[in-house]
Short mmCIF file of C-alpha atoms in Angstrom, two decimals:
data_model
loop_
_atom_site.label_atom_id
_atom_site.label_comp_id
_atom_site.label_asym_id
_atom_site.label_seq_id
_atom_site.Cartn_x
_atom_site.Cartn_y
_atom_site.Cartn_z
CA UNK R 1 91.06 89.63 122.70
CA UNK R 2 88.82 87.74 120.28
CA UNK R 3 85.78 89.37 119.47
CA UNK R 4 87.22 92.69 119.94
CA UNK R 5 88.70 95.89 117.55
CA UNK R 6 91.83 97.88 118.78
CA UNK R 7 92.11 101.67 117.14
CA UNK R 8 94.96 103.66 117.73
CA UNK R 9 95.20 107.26 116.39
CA UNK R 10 98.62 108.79 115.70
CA UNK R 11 99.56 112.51 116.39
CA UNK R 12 99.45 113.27 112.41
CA UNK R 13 95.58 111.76 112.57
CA UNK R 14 96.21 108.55 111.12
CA UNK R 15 94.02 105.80 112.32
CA UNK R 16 94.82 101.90 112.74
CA UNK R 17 92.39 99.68 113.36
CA UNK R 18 92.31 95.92 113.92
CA UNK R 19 89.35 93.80 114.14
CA UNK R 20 89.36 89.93 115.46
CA UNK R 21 86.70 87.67 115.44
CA UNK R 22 86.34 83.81 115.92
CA UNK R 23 85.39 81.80 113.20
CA UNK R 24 83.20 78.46 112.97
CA UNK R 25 86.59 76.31 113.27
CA UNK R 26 87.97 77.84 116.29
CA UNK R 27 90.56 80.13 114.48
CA UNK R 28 91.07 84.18 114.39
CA UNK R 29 90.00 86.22 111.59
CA UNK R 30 91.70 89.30 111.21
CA UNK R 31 91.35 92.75 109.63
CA UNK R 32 93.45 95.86 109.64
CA UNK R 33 92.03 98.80 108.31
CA UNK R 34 94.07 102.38 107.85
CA UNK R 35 92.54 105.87 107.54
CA UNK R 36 95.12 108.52 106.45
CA UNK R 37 94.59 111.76 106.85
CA UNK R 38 96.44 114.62 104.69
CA UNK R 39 96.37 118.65 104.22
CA UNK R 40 96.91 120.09 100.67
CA UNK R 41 96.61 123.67 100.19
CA UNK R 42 93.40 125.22 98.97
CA UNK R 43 93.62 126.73 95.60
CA UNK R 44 92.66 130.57 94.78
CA UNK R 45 92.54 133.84 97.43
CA UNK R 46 91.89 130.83 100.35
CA UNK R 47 95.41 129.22 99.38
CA UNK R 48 97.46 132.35 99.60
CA UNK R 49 96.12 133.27 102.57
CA UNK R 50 96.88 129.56 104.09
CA UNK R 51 93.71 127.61 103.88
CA UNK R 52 94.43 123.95 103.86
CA UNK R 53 91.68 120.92 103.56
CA UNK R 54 92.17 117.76 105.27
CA UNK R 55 91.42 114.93 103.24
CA UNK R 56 90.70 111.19 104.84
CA UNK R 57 91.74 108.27 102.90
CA UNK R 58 89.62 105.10 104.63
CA UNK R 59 91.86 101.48 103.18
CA UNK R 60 90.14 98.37 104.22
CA UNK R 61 92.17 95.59 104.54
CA UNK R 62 91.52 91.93 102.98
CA UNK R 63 90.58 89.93 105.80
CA UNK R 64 92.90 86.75 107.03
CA UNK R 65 92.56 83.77 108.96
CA UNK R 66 95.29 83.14 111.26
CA UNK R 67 95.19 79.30 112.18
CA UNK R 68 95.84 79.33 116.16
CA UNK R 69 95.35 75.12 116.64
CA UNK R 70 98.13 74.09 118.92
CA UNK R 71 99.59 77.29 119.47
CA UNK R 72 100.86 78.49 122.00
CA UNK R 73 100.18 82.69 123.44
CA UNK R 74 103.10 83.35 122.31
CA UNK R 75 102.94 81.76 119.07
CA UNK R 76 99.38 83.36 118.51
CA UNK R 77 101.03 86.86 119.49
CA UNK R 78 103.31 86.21 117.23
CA UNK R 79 101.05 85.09 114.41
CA UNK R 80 98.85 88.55 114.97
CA UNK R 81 101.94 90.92 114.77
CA UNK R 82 103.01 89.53 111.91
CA UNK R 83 99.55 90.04 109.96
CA UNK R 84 99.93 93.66 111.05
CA UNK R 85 103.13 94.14 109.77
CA UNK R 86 102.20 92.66 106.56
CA UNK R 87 98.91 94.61 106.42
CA UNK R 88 101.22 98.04 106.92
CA UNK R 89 103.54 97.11 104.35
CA UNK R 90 100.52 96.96 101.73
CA UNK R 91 99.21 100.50 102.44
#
């Protein structure tokens, strides 16, 4: 899993990303990033006649290390979820 980015794209457009890399001491650093995507109406004639934009919003996240010394899978697993769920509380 280390070394690697996982993306998954919702049905409304929305992108999650997370990215994990080793660092120099043997730990995880992790990153969640979150694009957002949204429609608003155009304004004048192209409104009226139901002309939306999408707009992207890209949010990168503040990168973490997550301390995996004497862990256990499960206790890594754990560890990782929990930075995600954190990171989606933020946005």
């Amino acid at each position: 899993l280390i070394g690697n980015s996982f993306v998954n794209v919702g049905d409304n457009g929305n992108v999650e990303a997370l990215y994990l890399k080793p660092t120099s001491d043997g730990n995880i650093e992790a990153r969640y990033d979150y694009i957002s995507t949204t429609e608003k109406k155009r304004g004048g004639l192209m409104g009226l006649l139901g002309k939306k934009d999408k707009e992207r919003r890209w949010e990168t996240g503040k990168p973490q290390v997550i301390d995996i010394n004497g862990k256990n899978d499960d206790q890594i697993s754990n560890d990782i979820s929990d930075f995600i769920k954190k990171s989606k509380n933020k946005k």
